[in-house]
Amino acid sequence: MFLPQVIKSARVMKKAVAHLIPFMEEERLANLQGKEDLDESSIYNGTVVIATVKGDVHDIGKNIVGVVLGCNNYKVVDLGVMTPCEKIIEAAIKEKADVVGLSGLITPSLDEMIHVAKEMQRAGLKIPLLIGGATTSKTHTAVKIAPRYDHPAIHVLDASRTVVVVSNLLDQGLREDFMEEIDEEYEEIREDHYDSLKDRRYLSLEEARSKGHKIEWNLPENAPPKPNMVGHKVYEDIDLNEILPYIDWNPFFQVWQLRGKYPNRGYPKLFNDATVGEEARRIFDEAQAMVRDLIDNRRIRASAIVSILPANAKGDDIVVYKDESRTEVAGTYYGLRQQAEKDKESSDPYMCLSDFIAPSSTGIPDYIGSIAASAGFGVDELAAKYEKEGDDYSAIMVKALADRFAEALTEKLHQDMRRELWGFAPDESLETQDLLSIKYQGIRPAPGYPSQPDHSEKNVMWKLGNIHENTGIELTESLMMHPGASVCALVFAHPKSSYFAVGKITKEQIDDYASRKNAPVSEIETWLRPILAYDA
């Protein structure tokens, strides 16, 4: 059975149960009379407490896991999003949980999961801990989480694996062999990880900077394009019809775990796949029906802000000015530079985002852009309504579609910048697939992602654009955007700008970066833990 079918089955089951509850409750009370010691949880295969960790608002994957477990007769206690550690532990104890499951999407959530594992250990809990979410990995779980907890801590790749893992953990006949295999695998992962750290070589920060991406700014072809608009443009109550053509449907099918095989892996070829094609087409058609309902009945709203501001590079950082006089600094985007040694034969530069902005020392005026966009206003309320009605399928569907709208809106706004607002590509005429394949000039890297892995750089963007006040998009304490269906990115116009991954960096760069940001080293290490080339 495909995942969408499982979720739909749960919808039918919940509606049937809702009808039967009065009769079931009457029977339960009769059975409990004179049996005070009867454990009500005995009717389930087990109890699982699940939560999206503190500071994180994404819950599509968690919700799918909850439905799948429920369909397999597990009692699921869903604590929702942005759940503090103490609430998770309290619920695990109160509910006599057999398993705790943690979910998270952004890198700060990884640290929060480590914290939960430590606190579960300190509280004396002995129940298995499951780890899942887009930013999680088997390596991170094995290296950073499992050593902090004396009991099973297991990474679960996707919802389809959850029931298998939970059933193996709770079956006394299977648990020992299952955990022995996990323990051996995770020990190998840890050994490989630490061996790789020993073998990897890094350039000093000074040498990496000397081998940065050098642009000859004085050449006419390298002159930064002057924008048609300098400042901010706010978009309110955006017509979602306008962004439909920009939707990338591939991540939508990934949410529903519908994966075709070569040559039918991606949308729309997926519909031709012998195994999942028919189900993919069915769920796509149902998505189109919901899209029309969302738009025609204005059930969700979108807003955004686009900024193009005067800027110049200063070392690895990008200084943003208040106006074209460039006499007063409005804020600074701090950059991180590649340090991991490349192949001896390679002449590739050691890149930093500031390489794509003209240095202030050249006297050449340059600019940096940004986008913050959301299609998530009204989504949580609509999903809650569906959940109250026992319709998990529609609740998950609306969140998945809102994510697609947010990404599509960002794609369209970036195109508008290139064609009109910045205007360096007025004649650009690209099909949607060409846009998704990044066949345009410039890049739009997001804070917290490979080219600038530091989520705290969002604070600069929010301050410069007064984004919360202008759009309603706010940042959580872990710098997650809320509503969840939101996107933000910096925009670079130079034709030589390109995406790259900073990769692992040394303590030397962390110290330098912390000094430039005037922030404690420990705080920087927390935000950048996944890319540290050392243990901290």
Coordinates of C-alpha atoms in Angstrom, one line a residue:
M1 CA 0.0 0.0 0.0
F2 CA 1.3 3.5 -0.9
L3 CA 1.7 6.2 1.7
P4 CA -1.3 8.3 0.4
Q5 CA -3.5 5.2 0.6
V6 CA -2.4 4.6 4.2
I7 CA -3.2 8.2 5.2
K8 CA -6.6 8.0 3.4
S9 CA -7.3 4.7 5.2
A10 CA -6.7 6.5 8.5
R11 CA -9.2 9.1 7.5
V12 CA -11.9 6.5 6.9
M13 CA -10.9 4.7 10.1
K14 CA -11.1 7.9 12.2
K15 CA -14.5 8.8 10.9
A16 CA -15.7 5.2 11.7
V17 CA -14.2 5.4 15.2
A18 CA -15.8 8.8 15.8
H19 CA -19.2 7.2 15.1
L20 CA -18.5 4.3 17.4
I21 CA -16.9 6.2 20.3
P22 CA -20.1 6.6 22.3
F23 CA -20.7 2.8 22.2
M24 CA -17.0 1.9 22.7
E25 CA -16.8 4.3 25.7
E26 CA -19.9 2.7 27.3
E27 CA -18.4 -0.8 26.8
R28 CA -15.0 0.3 28.2
L29 CA -16.5 1.7 31.3
A30 CA -18.5 -1.5 31.9
N31 CA -15.3 -3.5 31.5
L32 CA -13.4 -1.3 33.9
Q33 CA -15.9 -1.7 36.7
G34 CA -14.2 -3.5 39.5
K35 CA -10.9 -3.6 37.6
E36 CA -9.0 -0.5 38.8
D37 CA -5.6 -2.1 38.0
L38 CA -6.5 -2.6 34.3
D39 CA -4.1 -0.8 32.1
E40 CA -6.0 1.0 29.3
S41 CA -2.9 1.1 27.1
S42 CA -2.9 -2.7 26.9
I43 CA -5.3 -2.4 23.9
Y44 CA -2.4 -0.9 21.9
N45 CA 0.8 -2.4 20.5
G46 CA 2.7 0.4 22.3
T47 CA 2.7 4.1 23.2
V48 CA 4.8 6.5 21.1
V49 CA 5.4 10.2 22.1
I50 CA 6.3 12.3 19.1
A51 CA 7.3 16.0 18.9
T52 CA 9.0 18.6 16.7
V53 CA 11.7 19.9 18.9
K54 CA 11.9 23.4 20.4
G55 CA 12.4 26.2 17.9
D56 CA 11.3 24.2 14.9
V57 CA 7.9 24.5 13.2
H58 CA 7.9 21.9 10.5
D59 CA 5.7 18.9 11.1
I60 CA 4.6 17.3 7.8
G61 CA 7.0 14.3 8.3
K62 CA 6.1 13.9 12.0
N63 CA 2.4 14.0 11.2
I64 CA 2.8 11.3 8.6
V65 CA 4.7 9.1 11.1
G66 CA 1.9 9.6 13.6
V67 CA -0.8 8.5 11.2
V68 CA 1.2 5.5 10.0
L69 CA 1.8 4.4 13.6
G70 CA -1.8 4.9 14.5
C71 CA -2.9 2.7 11.6
N72 CA -0.7 0.0 13.1
N73 CA -2.5 0.2 16.5
Y74 CA 0.1 2.2 18.3
K75 CA -1.1 4.9 20.7
V76 CA 0.4 8.2 19.4
V77 CA 0.8 11.2 21.7
D78 CA 1.7 14.1 19.4
L79 CA 3.1 17.1 21.3
G80 CA 3.0 19.3 18.2
V81 CA 5.8 21.8 17.2
M82 CA 8.3 23.9 19.1
T83 CA 8.2 21.4 21.9
P84 CA 10.5 22.2 24.9
C85 CA 12.6 19.3 26.2
E86 CA 11.0 19.2 29.6
K87 CA 7.5 18.8 28.0
I88 CA 8.8 15.8 26.0
I89 CA 10.3 14.1 29.1
E90 CA 7.2 14.9 31.2
A91 CA 4.9 13.4 28.5
A92 CA 7.1 10.3 28.2
I93 CA 6.8 9.7 31.9
K94 CA 3.1 10.5 32.2
E95 CA 2.1 8.4 29.2
K96 CA 4.4 5.5 30.1
A97 CA 5.8 5.8 26.6
D98 CA 7.5 2.8 25.0
V99 CA 9.3 5.1 22.4
V100 CA 10.0 8.8 22.0
G101 CA 10.3 10.2 18.5
L102 CA 11.9 13.6 17.7
S103 CA 11.6 15.5 14.5
G104 CA 13.4 18.6 13.1
L105 CA 14.1 20.3 9.8
I106 CA 16.8 22.9 10.5
T107 CA 20.4 22.6 11.8
P108 CA 19.7 24.1 15.2
S109 CA 17.2 21.3 15.8
L110 CA 20.2 18.9 15.7
D111 CA 21.6 20.5 18.9
E112 CA 18.2 20.5 20.5
M113 CA 18.0 16.7 19.9
I114 CA 21.4 16.2 21.5
H115 CA 20.0 18.2 24.5
V116 CA 16.9 16.1 24.7
A117 CA 19.0 12.9 24.7
K118 CA 21.2 14.2 27.5
E119 CA 18.2 15.2 29.6
M120 CA 16.5 11.8 29.0
Q121 CA 19.7 10.2 30.3
R122 CA 19.8 12.5 33.3
A123 CA 16.1 11.8 34.0
G124 CA 16.8 8.1 34.1
L125 CA 14.6 7.2 31.1
K126 CA 15.4 3.9 29.5
I127 CA 13.1 4.0 26.4
P128 CA 14.2 4.1 22.8
L129 CA 14.7 7.5 21.1
L130 CA 14.0 7.8 17.4
I131 CA 15.4 10.7 15.4
G132 CA 14.0 11.9 12.1
G133 CA 13.6 15.0 9.8
A134 CA 15.2 16.5 6.7
T135 CA 18.4 17.8 8.4
T136 CA 19.0 14.6 10.5
S137 CA 21.2 11.8 9.4
K138 CA 22.4 8.4 10.5
T139 CA 25.9 9.8 11.0
H140 CA 24.8 12.7 13.2
T141 CA 22.7 10.3 15.3
A142 CA 25.5 7.8 15.6
V143 CA 28.2 10.4 16.4
K144 CA 26.4 13.1 18.3
I145 CA 23.2 11.7 19.9
A146 CA 23.7 8.0 20.6
P147 CA 26.8 8.5 22.8
R148 CA 24.8 10.8 25.0
Y149 CA 22.1 8.2 25.8
D150 CA 22.7 4.7 27.2
H151 CA 19.7 3.3 25.5
P152 CA 18.6 2.9 21.9
A153 CA 18.9 6.2 19.8
I154 CA 18.1 5.4 16.2
H155 CA 17.9 7.4 13.0
V156 CA 14.8 6.7 11.0
L157 CA 15.1 7.7 7.3
D158 CA 11.4 8.1 6.5
A159 CA 7.9 7.3 7.7
S160 CA 7.7 4.0 5.9
R161 CA 10.5 2.6 8.2
T162 CA 9.0 3.8 11.5
V163 CA 6.7 0.9 12.1
V164 CA 9.4 -1.7 11.4
V165 CA 11.8 0.0 13.8
V166 CA 9.3 0.4 16.6
S167 CA 8.0 -3.1 16.2
N168 CA 11.6 -4.5 16.4
L169 CA 12.3 -2.4 19.5
L170 CA 9.2 -3.5 21.3
D171 CA 9.3 -7.2 20.4
Q172 CA 11.3 -8.8 23.1
G173 CA 12.2 -11.7 20.8
L174 CA 13.7 -9.4 18.1
R175 CA 15.0 -6.4 20.1
E176 CA 18.3 -7.8 21.2
D177 CA 19.5 -8.9 17.8
F178 CA 18.1 -5.7 16.2
M179 CA 20.0 -3.5 18.7
E180 CA 23.1 -5.5 18.3
E181 CA 23.1 -4.8 14.6
I182 CA 22.3 -1.1 15.1
D183 CA 25.1 -0.8 17.7
E184 CA 27.7 -2.4 15.4
E185 CA 26.6 -0.2 12.5
Y186 CA 26.8 3.0 14.5
E187 CA 30.2 2.0 16.0
E188 CA 31.5 1.6 12.4
I189 CA 30.0 5.0 11.4
R190 CA 31.7 6.7 14.4
E191 CA 35.1 5.1 13.6
D192 CA 34.7 6.2 9.9
H193 CA 33.7 9.7 10.9
Y194 CA 36.7 10.2 13.3
D195 CA 39.1 8.6 10.8
S196 CA 37.9 11.0 8.1
L197 CA 38.5 14.0 10.4
K198 CA 42.1 12.8 11.0
D199 CA 42.7 12.3 7.3
R200 CA 41.2 15.6 6.1
R201 CA 43.6 18.5 5.6
Y202 CA 42.7 22.2 5.7
L203 CA 44.3 25.4 4.5
S204 CA 44.9 28.2 7.0
L205 CA 42.4 31.0 6.8
E206 CA 45.0 33.3 5.3
E207 CA 45.9 30.8 2.6
A208 CA 42.2 30.1 1.8
R209 CA 41.6 33.8 1.4
S210 CA 44.6 34.2 -0.9
K211 CA 43.1 31.5 -3.1
G212 CA 39.6 32.9 -3.1
H213 CA 37.5 33.5 -6.2
K214 CA 39.2 36.5 -7.9
I215 CA 37.1 38.7 -10.2
E216 CA 38.9 41.4 -12.1
W217 CA 36.4 44.1 -11.2
N218 CA 37.9 46.8 -13.4
L219 CA 37.1 44.9 -16.6
P220 CA 33.9 46.2 -18.3
E221 CA 32.4 42.7 -18.5
N222 CA 32.7 42.3 -14.7
A223 CA 31.1 45.6 -13.8
P224 CA 28.3 45.0 -11.3
P225 CA 24.8 45.6 -12.8
K226 CA 23.1 48.8 -11.5
P227 CA 19.5 48.0 -10.4
N228 CA 16.4 49.8 -11.6
M229 CA 15.1 49.8 -8.0
V230 CA 17.1 50.4 -4.9
G231 CA 15.3 49.8 -1.6
H232 CA 12.4 47.5 -0.7
K233 CA 9.2 46.3 -2.4
V234 CA 6.5 44.7 -0.3
Y235 CA 3.9 42.3 -1.8
E236 CA 0.7 41.7 0.0
D237 CA -2.1 39.2 -0.6
I238 CA -0.4 37.8 -3.7
D239 CA -2.6 36.2 -6.4
L240 CA -1.6 32.5 -6.1
N241 CA -2.7 31.9 -9.7
E242 CA 0.3 33.9 -10.9
I243 CA 2.8 31.5 -9.2
L244 CA 1.2 28.2 -10.3
P245 CA 3.5 27.9 -13.4
Y246 CA 6.6 28.1 -11.2
I247 CA 5.8 25.1 -8.9
D248 CA 8.4 22.4 -8.7
W249 CA 6.3 19.3 -8.1
N250 CA 9.2 16.9 -7.4
P251 CA 9.4 17.7 -3.6
F252 CA 5.6 17.2 -3.4
F253 CA 5.9 13.6 -4.5
Q254 CA 8.8 13.1 -2.1
V255 CA 6.6 14.1 0.8
W256 CA 4.3 11.3 -0.2
Q257 CA 7.2 8.9 -0.7
L258 CA 6.3 8.2 -4.3
R259 CA 9.6 7.6 -6.1
G260 CA 9.8 6.3 -9.6
K261 CA 12.7 4.3 -11.1
Y262 CA 14.9 5.3 -14.0
P263 CA 13.9 6.6 -16.6
N264 CA 10.7 7.7 -14.8
R265 CA 12.1 9.3 -11.6
G266 CA 11.0 12.9 -11.8
Y267 CA 7.8 14.8 -12.5
P268 CA 6.0 14.4 -15.0
K269 CA 7.8 11.2 -16.1
L270 CA 6.8 9.7 -12.7
F271 CA 3.3 9.1 -14.1
N272 CA 4.8 6.6 -16.5
D273 CA 6.4 4.5 -13.7
A274 CA 4.9 0.9 -13.7
T275 CA 4.9 0.8 -9.9
V276 CA 3.9 4.2 -8.6
G277 CA 2.7 6.0 -11.7
E278 CA -1.0 5.4 -11.2
E279 CA -0.9 6.5 -7.6
A280 CA 1.2 9.5 -8.4
R281 CA -1.3 10.6 -11.0
R282 CA -4.2 10.1 -8.6
I283 CA -2.6 12.2 -5.8
F284 CA -1.6 14.9 -8.3
D285 CA -5.2 15.2 -9.5
E286 CA -6.4 15.5 -5.9
A287 CA -3.7 18.1 -5.3
Q288 CA -5.0 20.1 -8.3
A289 CA -8.5 20.0 -6.9
M290 CA -7.3 21.3 -3.5
V291 CA -5.2 24.0 -5.2
R292 CA -8.3 25.3 -6.9
D293 CA -10.2 25.3 -3.6
L294 CA -7.3 27.1 -1.8
I295 CA -7.2 29.8 -4.5
D296 CA -10.8 30.2 -5.4
N297 CA -11.9 30.4 -1.8
R298 CA -8.9 32.4 -0.6
R299 CA -8.2 29.9 2.2
I300 CA -4.5 30.7 2.4
R301 CA -2.6 33.9 1.8
A302 CA 0.9 34.9 0.6
S303 CA 3.1 37.9 1.2
A304 CA 6.7 38.8 0.4
I305 CA 9.4 41.4 0.4
V306 CA 12.2 42.0 -2.1
S307 CA 15.2 44.2 -1.3
I308 CA 18.0 45.5 -3.4
L309 CA 20.5 47.5 -1.3
P310 CA 23.9 49.2 -1.8
A311 CA 26.7 47.0 -0.7
N312 CA 30.4 46.2 -1.0
A313 CA 32.6 43.4 0.2
K314 CA 35.1 43.9 3.0
G315 CA 37.2 40.8 3.4
D316 CA 34.9 37.8 3.8
D317 CA 31.9 40.0 4.8
I318 CA 29.4 42.1 2.8
V319 CA 28.7 45.6 4.2
V320 CA 25.3 46.9 3.4
Y321 CA 24.8 50.7 3.3
K322 CA 21.7 52.8 4.2
D323 CA 21.7 54.6 0.9
E324 CA 23.6 55.3 -2.3
S325 CA 25.9 57.8 -0.5
R326 CA 27.5 54.7 1.1
T327 CA 28.6 56.7 4.1
E328 CA 26.5 54.9 6.8
V329 CA 26.5 51.1 7.4
A330 CA 23.0 49.6 7.8
G331 CA 24.2 46.1 8.5
T332 CA 26.7 43.4 7.6
Y333 CA 26.3 39.9 6.2
Y334 CA 29.2 37.8 7.5
G335 CA 30.7 35.1 5.3
L336 CA 32.4 31.8 5.7
R337 CA 35.1 30.5 3.4
Q338 CA 36.0 27.0 2.2
Q339 CA 39.0 25.6 3.9
A340 CA 39.0 21.8 3.2
E341 CA 42.0 21.1 0.9
K342 CA 41.1 20.4 -2.7
D343 CA 42.8 17.9 -5.0
K344 CA 46.4 18.8 -5.7
E345 CA 45.6 19.0 -9.4
S346 CA 42.6 21.3 -8.8
S347 CA 42.8 25.0 -9.5
D348 CA 39.3 25.6 -8.0
P349 CA 39.1 28.7 -5.7
Y350 CA 38.3 28.5 -2.0
M351 CA 35.0 30.4 -2.2
C352 CA 33.1 32.8 0.1
L353 CA 29.9 34.7 -0.9
S354 CA 31.7 38.0 -0.5
D355 CA 33.8 37.0 -3.5
F356 CA 30.8 37.9 -5.7
I357 CA 30.5 41.5 -4.5
A358 CA 32.9 44.2 -5.5
P359 CA 35.3 45.0 -2.6
S360 CA 35.0 48.5 -1.1
S361 CA 38.7 49.1 -1.9
T362 CA 37.8 49.1 -5.6
G363 CA 35.5 52.1 -5.3
I364 CA 33.0 50.3 -7.5
P365 CA 29.4 50.5 -6.3
D366 CA 27.7 47.1 -6.0
Y367 CA 24.4 45.8 -4.6
I368 CA 23.0 42.8 -2.8
G369 CA 19.4 41.6 -3.0
S370 CA 17.2 39.5 -0.7
I371 CA 13.8 37.8 -0.8
A372 CA 11.6 36.7 2.1
A373 CA 8.3 35.0 1.0
S374 CA 5.6 33.0 2.6
A375 CA 2.5 31.2 1.4
G376 CA 1.7 29.9 4.8
F377 CA -0.8 32.4 6.2
G378 CA -3.9 30.5 7.2
V379 CA -2.4 27.1 6.6
D380 CA -2.0 26.1 10.3
E381 CA -5.6 27.0 11.0
L382 CA -6.9 25.1 7.9
A383 CA -4.8 22.0 8.8
A384 CA -6.1 22.2 12.4
K385 CA -9.6 22.2 11.1
Y386 CA -9.0 19.1 8.9
E387 CA -7.3 17.3 11.8
K388 CA -10.3 18.1 14.1
E389 CA -12.5 16.5 11.4
G390 CA -10.2 13.4 11.4
D391 CA -8.9 14.2 7.9
D392 CA -5.1 13.9 8.3
Y393 CA -4.8 13.4 4.5
S394 CA -6.1 16.9 3.8
A395 CA -4.1 18.4 6.7
I396 CA -0.9 17.0 5.3
M397 CA -1.8 17.9 1.7
V398 CA -2.5 21.6 2.5
K399 CA 0.9 21.9 4.2
A400 CA 2.7 20.2 1.3
L401 CA 1.0 22.5 -1.2
A402 CA 1.8 25.6 0.9
D403 CA 5.5 24.7 0.8
R404 CA 5.3 24.3 -3.0
F405 CA 3.6 27.7 -3.3
A406 CA 6.3 29.4 -1.1
E407 CA 9.1 28.0 -3.2
A408 CA 7.3 28.9 -6.4
L409 CA 6.7 32.4 -5.2
T410 CA 10.4 32.8 -4.5
E411 CA 11.2 31.5 -7.9
K412 CA 8.9 34.1 -9.5
L413 CA 10.1 37.0 -7.4
H414 CA 13.7 36.1 -8.3
Q415 CA 12.8 36.2 -12.0
D416 CA 11.0 39.5 -11.5
M417 CA 14.2 40.9 -10.0
R418 CA 16.4 39.7 -12.9
R419 CA 14.0 41.0 -15.5
E420 CA 12.7 44.2 -14.0
L421 CA 13.6 45.3 -10.5
W422 CA 17.4 44.7 -10.9
G423 CA 16.9 44.5 -14.7
F424 CA 20.2 42.8 -15.6
A425 CA 18.3 40.1 -17.7
P426 CA 15.4 42.0 -19.2
D427 CA 15.0 39.6 -22.1
E428 CA 15.2 36.4 -20.1
S429 CA 12.8 33.8 -21.3
L430 CA 13.2 30.5 -19.6
E431 CA 10.8 27.6 -19.2
T432 CA 10.0 26.4 -15.7
Q433 CA 12.3 23.5 -16.0
D434 CA 15.2 25.8 -17.0
L435 CA 14.5 28.0 -13.9
L436 CA 14.6 24.9 -11.7
S437 CA 17.8 23.9 -13.4
I438 CA 19.3 27.3 -12.5
K439 CA 20.0 28.3 -16.1
Y440 CA 19.7 32.0 -15.3
Q441 CA 22.3 34.6 -14.2
G442 CA 23.1 34.9 -10.5
I443 CA 22.3 32.9 -7.4
R444 CA 20.0 33.0 -4.4
P445 CA 21.7 31.2 -1.5
A446 CA 19.7 30.9 1.8
P447 CA 21.2 31.4 5.3
G448 CA 21.5 28.0 7.0
Y449 CA 22.3 26.2 3.7
P450 CA 25.7 25.1 2.2
S451 CA 27.0 28.5 0.9
Q452 CA 26.3 30.2 4.2
P453 CA 25.4 27.6 6.9
D454 CA 24.8 30.1 9.6
H455 CA 21.1 30.5 10.3
S456 CA 21.8 33.6 12.5
E457 CA 22.5 35.6 9.4
K458 CA 18.7 35.7 8.9
N459 CA 18.7 38.3 11.8
V460 CA 20.5 40.7 9.5
M461 CA 18.1 40.2 6.7
W462 CA 15.1 40.7 9.0
K463 CA 16.5 43.9 10.4
L464 CA 17.4 45.4 7.1
G465 CA 14.0 44.7 5.5
N466 CA 11.9 45.1 8.7
I467 CA 10.5 41.8 7.4
H468 CA 8.3 40.8 10.3
E469 CA 6.5 44.1 10.3
N470 CA 6.3 44.3 6.5
T471 CA 5.2 40.7 5.8
G472 CA 4.1 39.0 9.0
I473 CA 6.9 36.4 8.6
E474 CA 8.6 36.0 12.0
L475 CA 11.7 34.1 13.3
T476 CA 11.5 31.6 16.1
E477 CA 14.3 31.5 18.8
S478 CA 16.0 28.8 16.6
L479 CA 15.6 31.2 13.6
M480 CA 13.0 29.0 11.9
M481 CA 10.6 31.1 9.8
H482 CA 6.9 31.1 10.8
P483 CA 4.6 30.4 9.1
G484 CA 6.4 27.2 8.2
A485 CA 5.7 27.6 4.4
S486 CA 8.3 30.4 4.1
V487 CA 11.5 31.0 2.2
C488 CA 14.3 33.5 2.5
A489 CA 17.4 34.0 0.4
L490 CA 20.2 36.5 -0.5
V491 CA 20.3 37.4 -4.2
F492 CA 23.6 37.9 -6.1
A493 CA 23.5 39.3 -9.6
H494 CA 27.1 38.9 -10.9
P495 CA 27.3 36.4 -13.8
K496 CA 30.3 34.7 -12.2
S497 CA 28.5 34.0 -8.9
S498 CA 27.9 30.3 -8.3
Y499 CA 26.7 28.0 -5.7
F500 CA 29.2 26.1 -3.5
A501 CA 29.3 24.3 -0.1
V502 CA 31.5 25.9 2.6
G503 CA 32.1 22.4 4.0
K504 CA 34.1 21.7 7.2
I505 CA 36.0 24.7 8.7
T506 CA 38.6 24.9 11.4
K507 CA 38.7 26.4 14.9
E508 CA 40.8 29.3 13.4
Q509 CA 38.0 30.4 11.2
I510 CA 35.4 29.9 13.9
D511 CA 37.4 32.2 16.2
D512 CA 37.9 34.8 13.4
Y513 CA 34.2 34.7 12.5
A514 CA 33.1 35.0 16.1
S515 CA 35.4 38.0 16.5
R516 CA 34.0 39.7 13.4
K517 CA 30.4 39.1 14.6
N518 CA 31.3 40.1 18.2
A519 CA 29.7 36.9 19.4
P520 CA 30.9 34.3 21.9
V521 CA 32.8 31.4 20.2
S522 CA 30.5 28.9 22.0
E523 CA 27.4 30.5 20.4
I524 CA 29.0 30.4 16.9
E525 CA 29.9 26.7 17.5
T526 CA 26.3 25.9 18.4
W527 CA 25.0 27.4 15.1
L528 CA 27.7 25.9 13.0
R529 CA 28.2 22.5 14.7
P530 CA 27.5 20.4 11.6
I531 CA 30.4 22.0 9.7
L532 CA 33.0 22.1 12.5
A533 CA 36.2 20.2 11.6
Y534 CA 36.7 19.5 15.3
D535 CA 34.7 18.3 18.3
A536 CA 33.2 21.1 20.4

